[in-house]
Amino acid sequence: MIDTTDLIRELVYQLRLGEDSAYEFKSVSFQGNKIKTPHKDGIADEIAAFANTSGGIIVLGVHDQTKAVEGILAEQLDDVELWLTNIVNEKISPPPLIQTRLVEVPNREGYQKPVIWVRILKSLFVHRSPNGYYHRVGSSKREMAPDLLARMFQQRSMARLIRFDEQVVPNAPLEAIDPSLKERFLRDNDLPESMQLSKLYLIGEDDEKETYLTVSGVLLLTAQPSDYLSSAWLQCVAYSGTERNAEFQVDALDCRDSIDQQIECAFSFVKRNMRIEAVKRPGRIDIPQYDLGAVYEAIVNAVAHRDYGVHGAKVRLHMFSDRLEIMTPGGLPNSLTVKTMDANSITRNETLVNLLSRYYSADPVTKRQNIIERRGEGVPKILSASQTLSLQKPKYEQSDEAQAELKLTIYAASKAMNGIVEQFDE
């Protein structure tokens, strides 16, 4: 991330030059408690135009004509940041990646004024804003002609032919790497560290030959991947009843560490909240609600095979008194369907899955060596082991909504269920 002193120095220099293809100034005015200018649709068009071109900077709090640093009142900064975030998420499809910084810049009289520095990253997608598809030409935005728009869709679709998990994340510099997380990948003392990480597709170069973490690198090498990929975390909630009702919530946990730790975090949550019933006949027989091997496999599948390109959509693990549900963003990859997924195996994040299978050990409770083992056997194991325990076959459901989601329901075992106790008589 750019140093604050360097950022301010660059801003002061740019104020003398004015707007260009990479810089836009916008003054901010309020009417009562509401932001009057700039207009929401207009600022959305500006942001999308930068994302559709080569990225750029918008500075909120500077007059675009006079270049005067007007600033934003300190007590209004949070409101403006929230306003901006809502615009990006609600008025631009798909939402582009942005970064914001609060800095103080001297005005012409030498007084420090707070402004909001907004960096829009070049995108792999084509973004539509309220008034259409825009790109940046010189110091202004322009609506894209049909031929240019078609060409841009083609170019960015081709760029995405590279495996998604091998693509660089422009807001994730090498400084984001947690030293304790990279050691497992450094096995050749004769090769430079950067070369070893590059060969594993954990880091890569963008079009300008700048080196950043890839999607896989962010997920495995950063302490909190959601700082760089907004959807890269897992939500766990446990309810005492059978409905999703806050009044009956008994436990909740957000798992935001590197994804191998997210898997362990969610697995520990299930073990902590899972009931174990006892039967005496003679001696004690414990009946767990869920087969832990199947649960572990389900969590691994959700984290490893989900679509990390879906903006802001987390994996959700919800426990109820009679079932466990795991909702995975992005649905099934390629040609897989709910009917064929137990017989076929198609991987969405090939690089990520490969690294998890080679470099990461599984929880000892699961009696397996690595987090991912024997490709193609995960779903059959979930279905078979869970049905053997609860006498009910787990259910996969795919939503038909534009932002697809795959839902897995694993039903809880109980001694009250007809015939289940006999399984533990041996």
XYZ file of C-alpha atoms in Angstrom:
426
model
C 0.000 0.000 0.000
C 1.286 3.463 -0.890
C 2.870 5.369 1.999
C 0.720 8.253 3.310
C 3.497 10.800 2.834
C 4.028 9.703 -0.766
C 0.286 9.737 -1.370
C -0.072 13.329 -0.134
C 2.959 14.405 -2.151
C 1.410 12.866 -5.265
C -1.935 14.570 -4.544
C -0.343 17.994 -4.140
C 1.516 17.507 -7.421
C -1.664 16.355 -9.199
C -3.626 19.344 -7.885
C -1.264 21.619 -9.779
C -1.740 19.648 -12.995
C -5.484 18.978 -12.773
C -7.538 16.005 -13.935
C -6.273 13.494 -16.479
C -6.936 9.922 -17.594
C -6.033 8.616 -14.127
C -7.341 11.366 -11.806
C -10.790 12.824 -11.113
C -11.715 15.471 -8.515
C -15.159 15.787 -6.923
C -16.422 18.284 -4.356
C -18.870 16.999 -1.743
C -21.803 19.056 -0.453
C -24.536 18.251 2.056
C -28.158 19.321 2.306
C -29.077 18.689 5.902
C -27.839 15.198 6.725
C -27.893 13.995 3.124
C -25.202 14.217 0.462
C -26.381 16.596 -2.261
C -23.426 16.397 -4.655
C -21.986 14.560 -6.427
C -25.032 12.696 -7.706
C -25.045 8.953 -7.016
C -25.530 7.941 -10.646
C -22.791 10.289 -11.824
C -20.177 9.045 -9.386
C -21.160 5.442 -10.202
C -20.538 6.148 -13.895
C -17.122 7.639 -13.061
C -16.088 4.638 -10.966
C -17.252 2.144 -13.602
C -15.416 4.099 -16.322
C -12.126 3.775 -14.441
C -12.701 0.054 -13.775
C -13.492 -0.479 -17.468
C -10.250 1.211 -18.529
C -6.964 1.037 -16.608
C -8.142 2.015 -13.141
C -7.697 5.427 -11.569
C -8.135 7.767 -8.619
C -11.109 9.865 -7.499
C -10.462 12.460 -4.791
C -13.588 13.483 -2.877
C -13.304 16.939 -1.345
C -11.605 18.762 -4.238
C -13.423 21.076 -6.689
C -13.100 19.677 -10.202
C -13.025 23.095 -11.915
C -10.953 25.291 -9.596
C -8.894 22.417 -8.093
C -9.501 24.034 -4.703
C -9.153 21.692 -1.720
C -12.537 22.197 -0.032
C -12.263 19.164 2.237
C -14.969 17.207 4.038
C -15.986 17.865 7.634
C -14.412 15.320 9.976
C -17.804 14.301 11.372
C -19.085 13.617 7.832
C -16.240 11.389 6.621
C -17.852 8.134 7.782
C -21.138 9.076 6.105
C -19.380 9.779 2.806
C -17.449 6.486 2.947
C -20.642 4.524 3.622
C -22.418 6.421 0.820
C -19.596 5.502 -1.564
C -19.604 1.824 -0.556
C -23.362 1.592 -1.111
C -23.019 3.146 -4.570
C -20.373 0.613 -5.590
C -22.417 -2.343 -4.336
C -25.860 -1.212 -5.457
C -25.393 0.828 -8.636
C -22.548 -0.921 -10.485
C -22.822 -4.460 -11.855
C -20.710 -6.336 -11.003
C -19.297 -4.206 -8.160
C -15.665 -3.236 -8.898
C -12.818 -3.340 -6.402
C -11.983 -0.026 -4.735
C -9.673 1.158 -1.957
C -10.222 4.262 0.167
C -7.869 6.343 2.313
C -8.624 9.307 4.566
C -5.863 11.903 4.248
C -5.324 15.582 4.999
C -4.160 17.835 2.163
C -3.191 21.528 2.496
C -5.413 24.059 0.730
C -4.105 27.228 -0.902
C -4.016 29.008 2.460
C -1.956 26.201 3.963
C -4.727 24.743 6.162
C -5.032 20.958 6.305
C -8.339 19.653 4.911
C -9.600 16.043 5.127
C -10.325 14.402 1.765
C -11.156 10.842 0.701
C -8.743 9.232 -1.748
C -10.475 6.491 -3.762
C -8.497 4.070 -5.896
C -10.441 2.082 -8.503
C -8.642 -1.027 -9.684
C -8.544 -2.196 -13.283
C -11.069 -4.995 -13.571
C -11.255 -8.368 -15.280
C -14.935 -7.691 -15.913
C -16.957 -5.123 -17.855
C -19.040 -2.984 -15.495
C -22.431 -1.453 -16.165
C -23.405 1.693 -14.251
C -26.772 3.525 -14.104
C -26.412 5.250 -17.477
C -24.772 2.446 -19.437
C -21.233 1.212 -20.129
C -18.534 3.887 -19.757
C -14.781 4.092 -20.186
C -12.217 6.773 -19.452
C -10.925 8.940 -22.307
C -8.513 11.659 -21.222
C -9.996 13.569 -18.298
C -13.612 12.545 -18.894
C -15.833 9.492 -19.136
C -17.521 8.447 -22.368
C -20.152 5.884 -23.173
C -18.673 2.974 -25.079
C -19.681 2.515 -28.695
C -21.176 -0.917 -29.507
C -18.052 -2.141 -31.337
C -15.748 -1.078 -28.489
C -18.060 -2.651 -25.927
C -18.126 -5.944 -27.846
C -14.333 -5.918 -28.135
C -13.932 -5.237 -24.408
C -16.258 -8.097 -23.486
C -14.193 -10.373 -25.718
C -10.838 -9.201 -24.327
C -11.832 -9.516 -20.693
C -13.490 -12.868 -21.273
C -10.216 -14.096 -22.791
C -8.312 -12.786 -19.769
C -10.567 -14.840 -17.529
C -9.634 -18.018 -19.427
C -6.647 -18.065 -17.080
C -7.722 -20.061 -14.050
C -9.464 -17.682 -11.718
C -7.434 -18.776 -8.717
C -4.201 -18.005 -10.636
C -5.197 -14.421 -11.463
C -3.473 -11.604 -9.589
C -5.392 -9.527 -7.058
C -4.323 -5.910 -7.779
C -4.903 -4.686 -4.219
C -2.860 -7.493 -2.618
C 0.860 -6.563 -2.574
C 3.602 -8.950 -1.495
C 3.752 -7.086 1.828
C 0.399 -8.694 2.663
C 2.048 -12.112 2.983
C 2.094 -13.472 6.534
C 5.625 -14.895 7.007
C 4.323 -17.772 9.130
C 2.011 -18.929 6.327
C 4.529 -19.089 3.487
C 7.150 -21.344 5.089
C 5.428 -24.592 4.096
C 5.861 -23.677 0.416
C 9.593 -22.857 0.594
C 11.330 -26.201 0.134
C 14.218 -25.401 -2.216
C 17.021 -23.368 -0.649
C 18.677 -22.917 -4.041
C 15.714 -21.062 -5.563
C 14.729 -17.480 -4.674
C 11.601 -17.241 -2.561
C 9.740 -15.266 -5.237
C 10.466 -17.931 -7.851
C 9.187 -20.719 -5.606
C 5.937 -18.855 -4.885
C 5.547 -17.948 -8.558
C 5.968 -21.574 -9.683
C 3.088 -22.495 -7.377
C 0.964 -19.630 -8.793
C 0.762 -17.952 -5.399
C 2.139 -14.705 -6.840
C 2.112 -13.309 -10.379
C 2.549 -10.227 -12.540
C -0.115 -7.908 -13.931
C -0.064 -6.208 -17.355
C 2.375 -3.572 -16.054
C 4.767 -6.266 -14.730
C 3.921 -5.386 -11.125
C 3.930 -8.411 -8.799
C 0.907 -9.184 -6.624
C -0.602 -12.125 -4.816
C -2.908 -14.316 -6.866
C -6.349 -15.393 -5.645
C -4.786 -18.607 -4.301
C -2.013 -16.555 -2.720
C -4.490 -14.300 -0.939
C -6.444 -17.292 0.363
C -3.411 -19.198 1.632
C -0.796 -16.564 2.492
C -2.675 -13.676 4.126
C -3.862 -13.524 7.724
C -7.305 -12.252 6.673
C -8.133 -12.934 3.000
C -11.370 -10.916 3.146
C -9.240 -7.754 3.316
C -8.495 -8.376 -0.368
C -11.339 -10.650 -1.522
C -14.529 -9.488 0.171
C -16.197 -12.896 -0.054
C -13.319 -14.950 1.359
C -14.698 -15.834 4.779
C -17.055 -18.289 6.438
C -19.984 -17.568 8.758
C -21.050 -20.118 11.398
C -24.317 -19.857 13.345
C -26.006 -22.373 15.664
C -29.709 -22.290 16.590
C -31.471 -24.225 19.329
C -34.568 -24.789 17.192
C -35.379 -25.740 13.616
C -35.772 -22.215 12.211
C -33.381 -19.398 11.377
C -34.479 -17.089 14.181
C -32.166 -14.715 16.057
C -34.074 -15.371 19.292
C -32.920 -19.007 19.199
C -29.302 -18.314 18.241
C -26.979 -20.005 20.743
C -23.572 -19.549 19.111
C -22.000 -17.640 16.220
C -18.518 -17.312 14.805
C -16.936 -15.623 11.788
C -13.963 -17.538 10.352
C -11.679 -15.043 8.568
C -8.165 -16.527 8.773
C -6.321 -18.192 5.886
C -8.647 -20.757 4.370
C -6.970 -23.834 5.861
C -7.632 -22.218 9.246
C -11.173 -21.314 8.164
C -11.790 -25.019 7.564
C -10.496 -25.892 11.036
C -12.457 -22.993 12.568
C -15.760 -24.189 11.075
C -15.038 -27.830 11.942
C -14.340 -26.907 15.574
C -17.590 -24.918 15.623
C -19.563 -28.005 14.558
C -17.835 -30.213 17.133
C -18.554 -27.643 19.852
C -22.256 -27.337 19.035
C -23.026 -30.912 17.987
C -25.015 -32.952 20.488
C -23.934 -36.475 21.449
C -26.712 -38.631 22.867
C -26.015 -41.619 25.096
C -27.702 -45.019 25.191
C -27.133 -47.481 28.057
C -27.530 -51.133 27.007
C -25.403 -52.330 28.966
C -22.543 -49.945 28.935
C -22.638 -46.530 27.320
C -23.155 -46.016 23.580
C -22.633 -42.502 22.207
C -24.662 -41.408 19.182
C -23.275 -38.225 17.556
C -25.577 -36.022 15.523
C -23.231 -36.034 12.531
C -20.482 -38.142 11.032
C -17.456 -35.885 11.553
C -15.627 -37.224 8.516
C -18.583 -36.280 6.313
C -18.894 -32.846 7.927
C -15.182 -32.163 7.418
C -15.451 -33.182 3.764
C -18.468 -30.908 3.292
C -16.665 -27.905 4.800
C -13.564 -28.541 2.679
C -15.687 -28.781 -0.468
C -17.500 -25.543 0.342
C -14.294 -23.579 0.913
C -12.126 -25.132 -1.809
C -14.648 -25.335 -4.652
C -16.699 -22.170 -4.148
C -16.725 -19.216 -6.553
C -14.490 -16.501 -5.075
C -15.478 -14.126 -7.866
C -18.938 -13.579 -6.361
C -18.709 -10.205 -4.635
C -19.325 -10.201 -0.882
C -20.941 -13.668 -0.755
C -19.566 -15.735 2.131
C -19.872 -19.458 2.822
C -22.549 -19.972 5.491
C -22.684 -22.909 7.897
C -25.878 -22.972 9.959
C -26.694 -25.603 12.572
C -30.223 -26.396 13.737
C -31.594 -28.926 16.198
C -32.422 -31.352 13.377
C -29.962 -30.540 10.572
C -26.819 -28.788 9.386
C -26.873 -26.532 6.313
C -23.899 -25.315 4.275
C -24.537 -22.648 1.627
C -21.791 -22.231 -0.971
C -21.663 -19.165 -3.284
C -21.472 -19.755 -7.014
C -23.334 -23.020 -7.342
C -21.853 -25.954 -9.250
C -19.012 -25.446 -11.755
C -19.284 -26.015 -15.496
C -21.559 -28.904 -16.517
C -22.110 -30.438 -13.084
C -25.673 -30.812 -11.814
C -27.099 -31.887 -8.480
C -28.004 -35.237 -10.069
C -24.525 -35.942 -11.462
C -22.243 -34.482 -8.786
C -21.902 -37.745 -6.841
C -20.654 -39.540 -9.978
C -18.577 -36.797 -11.641
C -15.803 -34.543 -10.377
C -15.079 -31.089 -11.834
C -12.848 -28.664 -9.947
C -13.443 -24.905 -10.016
C -10.206 -23.848 -8.254
C -7.652 -26.332 -9.586
C -4.551 -24.582 -8.222
C -6.056 -24.048 -4.779
C -7.261 -27.650 -4.558
C -3.860 -28.942 -5.663
C -2.048 -26.946 -2.965
C -4.475 -28.013 -0.235
C -3.935 -31.655 -1.213
C -0.111 -31.394 -1.175
C 0.815 -29.010 1.626
C -1.890 -29.171 4.323
C -2.605 -31.860 6.923
C -6.164 -32.668 7.950
C -7.651 -32.583 11.436
C -6.596 -35.826 13.239
C -10.242 -36.577 14.106
C -10.940 -37.232 10.424
C -8.317 -40.027 10.221
C -7.051 -38.710 6.896
C -3.633 -37.377 5.972
C -4.312 -34.242 3.928
C -7.127 -31.695 3.779
C -8.045 -32.960 0.308
C -7.627 -36.627 -0.626
C -8.725 -38.881 -3.500
C -10.507 -36.507 -5.829
C -14.034 -37.472 -6.760
C -14.817 -39.384 -3.556
C -15.880 -36.427 -1.415
C -19.571 -36.191 -2.298
C -20.199 -39.978 -2.200
C -18.552 -40.071 1.237
C -20.734 -37.219 2.527
C -23.891 -38.930 1.277
C -23.021 -42.463 2.396
C -21.547 -41.763 5.842
C -24.284 -39.309 6.790
C -27.102 -41.590 5.660
C -25.592 -44.546 7.528
C -25.669 -42.537 10.754
C -28.962 -40.638 10.499
C -30.883 -42.952 8.134
C -31.616 -39.880 5.997
C -29.783 -39.068 2.788
C -28.264 -35.549 2.694
C -29.769 -33.221 0.122
C -28.047 -30.914 -2.369
C -30.048 -28.034 -3.841
C -28.986 -25.503 -6.473
C -30.707 -22.099 -6.481
C -31.980 -20.730 -9.801
C -31.188 -17.129 -8.937
C -28.715 -15.031 -10.940
C -26.213 -15.292 -8.079
C -26.305 -19.077 -7.815
C -25.800 -20.880 -4.527
C -25.379 -24.551 -3.671
C -27.042 -25.697 -0.457
C -26.188 -28.937 1.340
C -28.447 -30.235 4.114
C -27.120 -32.984 6.398
C -29.774 -34.380 8.716
C -29.008 -34.981 12.384
C -29.014 -38.457 13.900
C -31.057 -39.107 17.039
C -31.718 -42.141 19.226
C -35.405 -41.279 19.006
C -35.391 -42.103 15.306
C -36.797 -45.495 14.401
C -34.119 -48.185 14.175
C -31.044 -46.028 14.704
C -30.031 -47.486 18.076
C -29.649 -50.965 16.556
C -26.666 -49.716 14.547
C -24.698 -49.298 17.771
C -25.451 -52.737 19.252
C -22.350 -54.418 17.911
